[in-house]
XYZ file of N, CA and C in Angstrom:
627
model
N 0.843 -1.187 0.000
C 0.000 0.000 0.000
C 0.879 1.238 0.000
N 0.520 2.249 -0.927
C 1.336 3.467 -1.049
C 1.073 4.407 0.122
N 2.182 4.892 0.710
C 2.081 5.852 1.809
C 2.722 7.166 1.381
N 2.014 8.340 1.451
C 2.598 9.632 1.063
C 3.771 9.987 1.941
N 4.723 10.654 1.326
C 5.930 11.087 2.035
C 5.656 12.452 2.664
N 5.579 12.534 3.993
C 5.290 13.829 4.644
C 6.294 14.908 4.292
N 7.548 14.559 4.133
C 8.562 15.558 3.817
C 8.355 16.155 2.436
N 7.825 15.298 1.509
C 7.560 15.788 0.149
C 6.454 16.829 0.171
N 5.434 16.569 0.976
C 4.336 17.521 1.081
C 4.819 18.856 1.643
N 5.616 18.796 2.643
C 6.155 20.010 3.243
C 6.986 20.773 2.235
N 7.765 20.046 1.429
C 8.611 20.689 0.416
C 7.757 21.400 -0.629
N 6.680 20.716 -1.066
C 5.804 21.320 -2.075
C 5.125 22.567 -1.541
N 4.660 22.509 -0.314
C 3.997 23.659 0.286
C 4.951 24.825 0.407
N 6.180 24.559 0.832
C 7.176 25.623 0.969
C 7.512 26.245 -0.378
N 7.606 25.418 -1.423
C 7.900 25.927 -2.764
C 6.777 26.834 -3.263
N 5.536 26.399 -3.017
C 4.392 27.197 -3.455
C 4.353 28.534 -2.734
N 4.665 28.513 -1.433
C 4.683 29.758 -0.671
C 5.767 30.689 -1.180
N 6.941 30.134 -1.476
C 8.050 30.952 -1.971
C 7.729 31.563 -3.325
N 7.089 30.775 -4.209
C 6.724 31.283 -5.532
C 5.697 32.396 -5.416
N 4.691 32.190 -4.558
C 3.680 33.215 -4.371
C 4.263 34.501 -3.818
N 5.205 34.373 -2.904
C 5.849 35.552 -2.336
C 6.655 36.297 -3.378
N 7.297 35.554 -4.275
C 8.097 36.192 -5.328
C 7.213 36.970 -6.287
N 6.067 36.373 -6.641
C 5.136 37.058 -7.551
C 4.569 38.300 -6.887
N 4.231 38.189 -5.630
C 3.652 39.318 -4.895
C 4.661 40.448 -4.740
N 5.931 40.072 -4.579
C 6.964 41.078 -4.363
C 7.445 41.723 -5.646
N 7.133 41.124 -6.832
C 7.609 41.683 -8.098
C 6.991 43.060 -8.307
N 7.800 44.058 -8.637
C 7.269 45.418 -8.798
C 6.325 45.524 -9.988
N 5.167 46.153 -9.798
C 4.216 46.364 -10.881
C 4.706 47.503 -11.769
N 4.221 47.518 -13.036
C 4.608 48.585 -13.957
C 4.036 49.915 -13.486
N 4.903 50.874 -13.294
C 4.468 52.210 -12.885
C 4.010 52.982 -14.113
N 2.754 53.388 -14.132
C 2.216 54.117 -15.275
C 2.924 55.458 -15.431
N 3.204 55.811 -16.687
C 3.874 57.077 -16.998
C 2.980 57.912 -17.896
N 3.108 59.233 -17.784
C 2.376 60.175 -18.639
C 3.380 61.034 -19.389
N 3.249 61.086 -20.712
C 4.156 61.849 -21.570
C 3.393 63.047 -22.144
N 3.915 64.244 -21.914
C 3.177 65.469 -22.224
C 3.753 66.208 -23.431
N 2.840 66.831 -24.195
C 3.187 67.670 -25.331
C 2.314 68.917 -25.282
N 2.890 70.077 -25.611
C 2.160 71.334 -25.539
C 2.490 72.170 -26.779
N 1.438 72.696 -27.436
C 1.603 73.477 -28.659
C 0.862 74.813 -28.517
N 1.518 75.910 -28.910
C 0.881 77.220 -28.946
C 1.065 77.804 -30.340
N -0.036 78.216 -30.947
C -0.031 78.677 -32.334
C -0.533 80.115 -32.418
N 0.174 80.974 -33.185
C -0.211 82.380 -33.297
C -0.721 82.742 -34.693
N -1.050 81.751 -35.488
C -1.505 81.998 -36.854
C -0.414 81.806 -37.883
N 0.850 81.825 -37.435
C 1.988 81.623 -38.343
C 2.979 80.627 -37.756
N 3.364 80.862 -36.516
C 4.398 80.041 -35.888
C 3.817 79.190 -34.760
N 4.513 78.090 -34.486
C 4.114 77.199 -33.409
C 5.240 77.073 -32.401
N 4.919 77.274 -31.141
C 5.869 77.041 -30.057
C 5.560 75.669 -29.477
N 6.563 74.795 -29.462
C 6.369 73.414 -29.041
C 7.134 73.140 -27.761
N 6.469 72.537 -26.799
C 7.104 72.066 -25.575
C 6.843 70.565 -25.484
N 7.774 69.781 -26.015
C 7.571 68.333 -26.138
C 8.395 67.594 -25.100
N 7.979 67.695 -23.845
C 8.721 67.000 -22.786
C 8.579 65.488 -22.906
N 7.528 65.029 -23.604
C 7.332 63.589 -23.757
C 8.119 62.970 -24.883
N 8.824 63.779 -25.657
C 9.567 63.262 -26.800
C 10.604 62.243 -26.347
N 10.664 61.115 -27.055
C 11.613 60.060 -26.725
C 11.090 59.065 -25.717
N 9.928 59.349 -25.121
C 9.341 58.405 -24.177
C 8.895 57.138 -24.884
N 8.960 56.016 -24.178
C 8.552 54.728 -24.741
C 7.298 54.260 -24.011
N 6.198 54.197 -24.747
C 4.922 53.799 -24.157
C 4.871 52.308 -23.883
N 4.392 51.961 -22.716
C 4.004 50.591 -22.392
C 2.498 50.575 -22.215
N 1.906 49.395 -22.289
C 0.469 49.291 -22.072
C 0.135 49.843 -20.685
N -0.835 50.734 -20.646
C -1.210 51.399 -19.402
C -0.644 52.800 -19.275
N 0.332 53.151 -20.119
C 0.899 54.501 -20.093
C -0.023 55.483 -20.811
N 0.249 56.785 -20.598
C -0.623 57.842 -21.115
C 0.166 58.851 -21.945
N -0.547 59.460 -22.894
C -0.034 60.611 -23.642
C -1.015 61.750 -23.444
N -0.489 62.918 -23.105
C -1.324 64.098 -22.877
C -0.855 65.214 -23.794
N -1.787 65.829 -24.530
C -1.430 66.909 -25.454
C -2.370 68.089 -25.259
N -1.808 69.294 -25.364
C -2.585 70.525 -25.251
C -2.258 71.420 -26.438
N -3.291 72.034 -27.006
C -3.149 72.921 -28.156
C -3.761 74.270 -27.791
N -2.984 75.338 -27.906
C -3.426 76.666 -27.485
C -3.360 77.644 -28.658
N -4.367 78.505 -28.771
C -4.306 79.646 -29.676
C -3.663 80.800 -28.905
N -2.701 81.460 -29.512
C -1.957 82.523 -28.818
C -2.839 83.743 -28.572
N -2.533 84.447 -27.477
C -3.238 85.690 -27.177
C -4.735 85.479 -27.057
N -5.506 86.324 -27.721
C -6.960 86.200 -27.696
C -7.517 85.516 -28.929
N -6.658 84.844 -29.696
C -7.105 84.166 -30.913
C -7.895 82.903 -30.566
N -8.571 82.347 -31.585
C -9.318 81.114 -31.365
C -9.591 80.429 -32.698
N -10.132 79.236 -32.606
C -10.624 78.503 -33.770
C -12.135 78.435 -33.711
N -12.786 78.399 -34.881
C -14.223 78.176 -34.967
C -14.488 77.087 -35.990
N -15.251 76.080 -35.610
C -15.563 74.974 -36.516
C -16.575 75.435 -37.554
N -16.282 75.195 -38.821
C -17.181 75.598 -39.896
C -18.140 74.480 -40.295
N -17.836 73.246 -39.886
C -18.682 72.093 -40.199
C -18.581 71.091 -39.053
N -19.543 70.148 -38.992
C -19.383 69.005 -38.112
C -18.226 68.176 -38.661
N -17.232 67.932 -37.866
C -16.040 67.296 -38.413
C -15.280 66.556 -37.323
N -14.146 66.015 -37.693
C -13.232 65.406 -36.741
C -11.873 66.063 -36.907
N -11.132 66.130 -35.814
C -9.774 66.654 -35.852
C -8.808 65.490 -35.796
N -7.785 65.570 -36.611
C -6.726 64.561 -36.578
C -5.494 65.232 -35.985
N -5.198 64.927 -34.734
C -4.100 65.587 -34.026
C -3.156 64.548 -33.428
N -2.531 63.726 -34.263
C -1.771 62.588 -33.735
C -0.379 62.950 -33.232
N 0.104 62.147 -32.308
C 1.506 62.192 -31.908
C 2.231 61.072 -32.646
N 3.372 61.410 -33.243
C 4.110 60.441 -34.032
C 4.825 59.404 -33.175
N 4.950 58.200 -33.728
C 5.682 57.108 -33.093
C 6.722 56.575 -34.067
N 7.830 56.107 -33.543
C 8.936 55.660 -34.404
C 8.653 54.310 -35.050
N 7.841 53.482 -34.398
C 7.615 52.130 -34.892
C 6.210 51.982 -35.453
N 6.085 51.237 -36.538
C 4.783 51.005 -37.155
C 4.067 49.856 -36.456
N 2.751 49.950 -36.347
C 1.994 48.864 -35.746
C 0.544 49.236 -35.518
N -0.232 48.246 -35.107
C -1.630 48.460 -34.748
C -1.713 48.722 -33.246
N -2.434 49.768 -32.870
C -2.546 50.126 -31.452
C -4.004 50.412 -31.106
N -4.348 50.130 -29.855
C -5.690 50.402 -29.345
C -5.526 51.186 -28.051
N -6.400 52.186 -27.869
C -6.312 52.986 -26.656
C -7.611 53.699 -26.356
N -7.675 54.283 -25.179
C -8.838 55.058 -24.743
C -8.491 56.540 -24.806
N -9.377 57.336 -25.399
C -9.116 58.757 -25.633
C -10.229 59.609 -25.023
N -9.850 60.676 -24.358
C -10.814 61.675 -23.887
C -10.315 63.052 -24.296
N -11.243 64.004 -24.503
C -10.840 65.323 -24.967
C -11.759 66.389 -24.399
N -11.205 67.620 -24.287
C -11.968 68.761 -23.780
C -11.566 70.014 -24.548
N -12.566 70.783 -24.992
C -12.343 72.066 -25.647
C -12.678 73.184 -24.658
N -11.886 74.276 -24.720
C -12.102 75.419 -23.830
C -12.157 76.711 -24.653
N -12.863 77.701 -24.119
C -12.852 79.047 -24.671
C -12.835 80.025 -23.501
N -11.803 80.863 -23.451
C -11.635 81.832 -22.357
C -11.674 81.149 -20.985
N -11.093 79.962 -20.909
C -10.991 79.251 -19.650
C -12.197 78.413 -19.282
N -13.292 78.515 -20.046
C -14.507 77.756 -19.749
C -14.617 76.551 -20.680
N -15.027 75.426 -20.152
C -15.201 74.217 -20.950
C -16.408 74.373 -21.866
N -16.224 74.095 -23.172
C -17.324 74.245 -24.122
C -17.740 72.915 -24.761
N -16.888 71.898 -24.687
C -17.237 70.594 -25.248
C -16.251 69.560 -24.723
N -16.755 68.358 -24.451
C -15.880 67.262 -24.040
C -16.428 65.967 -24.605
N -15.596 64.958 -24.666
C -16.023 63.665 -25.180
C -14.975 62.608 -24.892
N -15.306 61.377 -25.229
C -14.365 60.282 -25.020
C -14.714 59.133 -25.952
N -13.747 58.258 -26.149
C -13.951 57.069 -26.970
C -13.028 55.972 -26.463
N -13.600 54.844 -26.105
C -12.802 53.722 -25.637
C -12.527 52.766 -26.794
N -11.410 52.095 -26.722
C -11.062 51.114 -27.745
C -10.793 51.717 -29.103
N -10.304 52.951 -29.139
C -10.028 53.599 -30.420
C -8.797 52.954 -31.065
N -8.920 52.595 -32.328
C -7.843 51.898 -33.030
C -7.070 52.862 -33.928
N -5.769 52.691 -33.973
C -4.927 53.475 -34.877
C -3.840 52.563 -35.426
N -3.324 52.925 -36.588
C -2.323 52.103 -37.259
C -1.135 52.965 -37.665
N -0.138 52.316 -38.219
C 1.042 52.970 -38.759
C 1.891 53.613 -37.664
N 2.127 54.926 -37.724
C 3.129 55.554 -36.865
C 2.550 56.658 -35.976
N 1.375 56.447 -35.407
C 0.804 57.535 -34.602
C -0.250 57.019 -33.631
N -0.537 57.819 -32.631
C -1.712 57.709 -31.749
C -2.117 59.128 -31.405
N -3.397 59.375 -31.108
C -4.543 58.499 -31.310
C -5.063 58.662 -32.728
N -6.388 58.470 -32.926
C -6.959 58.596 -34.254
C -7.638 59.961 -34.438
N -8.891 60.122 -34.023
C -9.599 61.381 -34.293
C -10.341 61.877 -33.057
N -10.668 63.182 -33.085
C -11.462 63.847 -32.051
C -12.647 64.517 -32.746
N -13.811 64.427 -32.169
C -15.017 64.920 -32.834
C -15.447 66.286 -32.283
N -15.935 67.141 -33.178
C -16.473 68.433 -32.752
C -17.599 68.863 -33.679
N -18.330 69.918 -33.277
C -19.555 70.294 -33.979
C -19.449 71.686 -34.590
N -20.328 71.946 -35.566
C -20.364 73.231 -36.261
C -20.559 74.393 -35.289
N -19.870 75.498 -35.583
C -19.963 76.751 -34.826
C -19.299 76.682 -33.446
N -18.624 75.594 -33.150
C -17.891 75.523 -31.888
C -16.656 76.411 -31.974
N -16.519 77.332 -31.040
C -15.322 78.181 -30.954
C -14.509 77.745 -29.742
N -13.204 77.675 -29.912
C -12.341 77.250 -28.817
C -10.951 77.838 -28.995
N -10.259 78.051 -27.882
C -8.887 78.541 -27.940
C -7.908 77.558 -27.303
N -8.450 76.422 -26.864
C -7.587 75.398 -26.267
C -8.251 74.034 -26.408
N -7.440 73.048 -26.757
C -7.892 71.665 -26.823
C -6.923 70.810 -26.009
N -7.461 70.023 -25.091
C -6.669 69.049 -24.336
C -7.169 67.660 -24.662
N -6.254 66.719 -24.931
C -6.680 65.323 -25.022
C -5.754 64.436 -24.212
N -6.310 63.302 -23.773
C -5.604 62.382 -22.889
C -5.823 60.967 -23.419
N -4.735 60.261 -23.677
C -4.792 58.948 -24.328
C -4.109 57.912 -23.454
N -4.733 56.737 -23.334
C -4.147 55.619 -22.600
C -3.993 54.437 -23.541
N -2.783 53.940 -23.681
C -2.513 52.788 -24.550
C -2.981 51.514 -23.846
N -3.855 50.740 -24.528
C -4.351 49.500 -23.939
C -3.795 48.254 -24.613
N -3.335 48.366 -25.861
C -2.679 47.236 -26.528
C -1.887 47.737 -27.718
N -0.883 46.966 -28.114
C -0.040 47.359 -29.243
C 0.621 46.122 -29.842
N 0.640 46.053 -31.186
C 1.335 44.978 -31.884
C 2.708 45.427 -32.379
N 3.046 46.693 -32.147
C 4.307 47.236 -32.647
C 5.494 46.704 -31.846
N 6.657 46.705 -32.491
C 7.877 46.274 -31.808
C 8.256 47.230 -30.694
N 7.807 48.475 -30.796
C 8.061 49.481 -29.778
C 7.055 50.602 -29.919
N 7.044 51.510 -28.977
C 6.117 52.646 -29.008
C 6.856 53.904 -28.577
N 7.864 54.274 -29.351
C 8.714 55.413 -29.015
C 8.128 56.693 -29.579
N 7.825 57.643 -28.713
C 7.227 58.917 -29.130
C 8.283 59.790 -29.789
N 8.032 60.190 -31.023
C 8.988 61.018 -31.753
C 8.837 62.495 -31.426
N 7.694 62.882 -30.853
C 7.486 64.283 -30.493
C 6.912 65.116 -31.600
N 6.776 64.560 -32.803
C 6.236 65.330 -33.911
C 4.747 65.144 -34.047
N 4.009 66.228 -33.996
C 2.578 66.160 -34.225
C 2.337 66.519 -35.682
N 2.532 65.553 -36.564
C 2.547 65.866 -37.991
C 1.180 66.187 -38.546
N 0.105 65.840 -37.857
C -1.224 66.196 -38.345
C -1.556 67.640 -38.023
N -1.291 68.064 -36.802
C -1.658 69.419 -36.365
C -0.743 70.461 -36.985
N 0.555 70.263 -36.936
C 1.489 71.271 -37.399
C 1.494 71.398 -38.919
N 0.979 70.395 -39.620
C 0.924 70.494 -41.077
C -0.123 71.497 -41.529
N -1.124 71.737 -40.708
C -2.185 72.664 -41.094
C -2.789 73.310 -39.855
N -1.952 74.032 -39.120
C -2.412 74.652 -37.884
C -3.505 75.677 -38.116
N -3.469 76.343 -39.252
C -4.421 77.426 -39.468
C -5.847 76.905 -39.514
N -6.078 75.752 -40.109
C -7.456 75.312 -40.304
C -7.774 73.970 -39.676
N -6.822 73.303 -39.021
C -7.114 71.996 -38.425
C -7.817 71.134 -39.474
N -7.244 70.983 -40.656
C -7.911 70.318 -41.775
C -8.772 69.136 -41.303
N -9.978 69.016 -41.843
C -10.596 69.844 -42.870
C -11.628 70.821 -42.336
N -11.736 71.017 -41.006
C -12.868 71.763 -40.484
C -12.633 73.152 -39.961
N -12.101 73.307 -38.738
C -12.091 74.623 -38.087
C -11.246 75.669 -38.804
N -11.584 76.910 -38.557
C -10.877 78.042 -39.146
C -10.224 78.843 -38.036
N -8.945 79.167 -38.194
C -8.242 79.952 -37.184
C -8.645 81.414 -37.315
N -8.987 82.048 -36.209
C -9.444 83.435 -36.207
C -8.518 84.274 -35.345
N -7.968 85.335 -35.916
C -7.140 86.250 -35.140
C -8.025 87.186 -34.330
N -7.572 87.507 -33.149
C -8.319 88.457 -32.328
C -8.420 89.803 -33.022
N -7.417 90.160 -33.812
C -7.400 91.446 -34.510
C -8.453 91.522 -35.608
N -9.083 90.381 -35.937
C -10.128 90.389 -36.965
C -11.369 91.129 -36.479
N -11.537 91.257 -35.169
C -12.646 92.014 -34.590
C -12.104 93.344 -34.090
N -12.497 94.492 -34.662
C -11.939 95.787 -34.249
C -12.199 96.089 -32.789
N -11.215 96.663 -32.133
C -11.378 97.103 -30.752
C -12.349 98.295 -30.698
N -13.068 98.507 -29.583
C -14.005 99.644 -29.485
C -13.346 100.984 -29.771
N -12.122 101.177 -29.330
C -11.426 102.436 -29.582
C -11.189 102.669 -31.054
N -10.873 101.575 -31.773
C -10.647 101.687 -33.215
C -11.941 102.060 -33.920
N -13.047 101.431 -33.506
C -14.343 101.729 -34.125
C -14.712 103.193 -33.899
N -14.502 103.693 -32.683
C -14.813 105.094 -32.378
C -13.983 106.044 -33.229
N -12.714 105.716 -33.407
C -11.825 106.549 -34.219
C -12.301 106.589 -35.671
N -12.702 105.432 -36.189
C -13.168 105.377 -37.572
C -14.453 106.180 -37.749
N -15.379 106.092 -36.795
C -16.629 106.849 -36.881
C -16.370 108.346 -36.831
N -15.444 108.756 -35.964
C -15.115 110.179 -35.872
C -14.539 110.669 -37.191
N -13.715 109.857 -37.823
C -13.137 110.231 -39.111
C -14.194 110.386 -40.183
N -15.175 109.487 -40.184
C -16.249 109.584 -41.167
C -17.082 110.839 -40.947
N -17.304 111.211 -39.688
C -18.068 112.431 -39.387
C -17.349 113.668 -39.905
N -16.025 113.709 -39.735
C -15.244 114.857 -40.215
C -15.317 114.948 -41.724
N -15.191 113.804 -42.408
C -15.270 113.804 -43.870
C -16.642 114.281 -44.318
N -17.704 113.825 -43.667
C -19.055 114.243 -44.034
C -19.263 115.727 -43.831
N -18.719 116.287 -42.726
C -18.874 117.723 -42.451
C -18.169 118.561 -43.495
N -17.000 118.082 -43.970
C -16.230 118.848 -44.963
C -16.920 118.799 -46.328
N -17.570 117.672 -46.639
C -18.207 117.543 -47.939
C -19.528 118.318 -47.981
N -20.266 118.373 -46.901
C -21.600 118.989 -46.894
C -21.558 120.494 -47.205
N -20.698 121.304 -46.581
C -20.675 122.743 -46.908
C -20.373 123.001 -48.378
N -19.502 122.197 -48.987
C -19.179 122.414 -50.387
C -20.400 122.215 -51.257
N -21.203 121.198 -50.943
C -22.408 120.957 -51.715
C -23.402 122.106 -51.538
N -23.458 122.675 -50.308
C -24.369 123.801 -50.062
C -23.962 125.021 -50.856
N -22.645 125.320 -50.967
C -22.153 126.474 -51.698
C -22.458 126.306 -53.183
N -22.276 125.087 -53.680
C -22.533 124.864 -55.110
C -24.018 125.031 -55.429
N -24.868 124.704 -54.458
C -26.290 124.857 -54.698
C -26.694 126.322 -54.732
């Protein structure tokens, strides 16, 4: 009749405890956030790409902010989507969760999110949605990588979609300079000038009559 070896049981239990302790003690992946900031004045872009060169792992985040300089803003001319990707050095299929918020003069005017958004080739994320007549001077988006088939996920720091067409955020919004709306002082000056011209022209017509 077979009799179990008590020492073998003790050995197995000790091994299982040691393995469990090793797994429990293994450090978990610390999530990282890589930030990019863009300010556009209608001609030039100031870039602060502190996230450039970062390597995304699953669970890591990318955060990007887009600002219109001074009192300028964008206005959407149609219901459209914005393509504002961050470039990656390696090609591959990626899936992530994206959230976005539009602001005007510091107040939130639109927000949204999309889970499981898929992107391919050399960028994340895919698109952001907005509506006709939306005016904004700042856009923030936040992306979390949930899966990737690429050999790596190295952020190049180039936002090739946004910087290629900052003026219009192809194909929808239109960049508007604050100077496009005359200041009250300018309007008053122009009206005063028109009054002077009218006064000078009126007496001449009276004399001719």
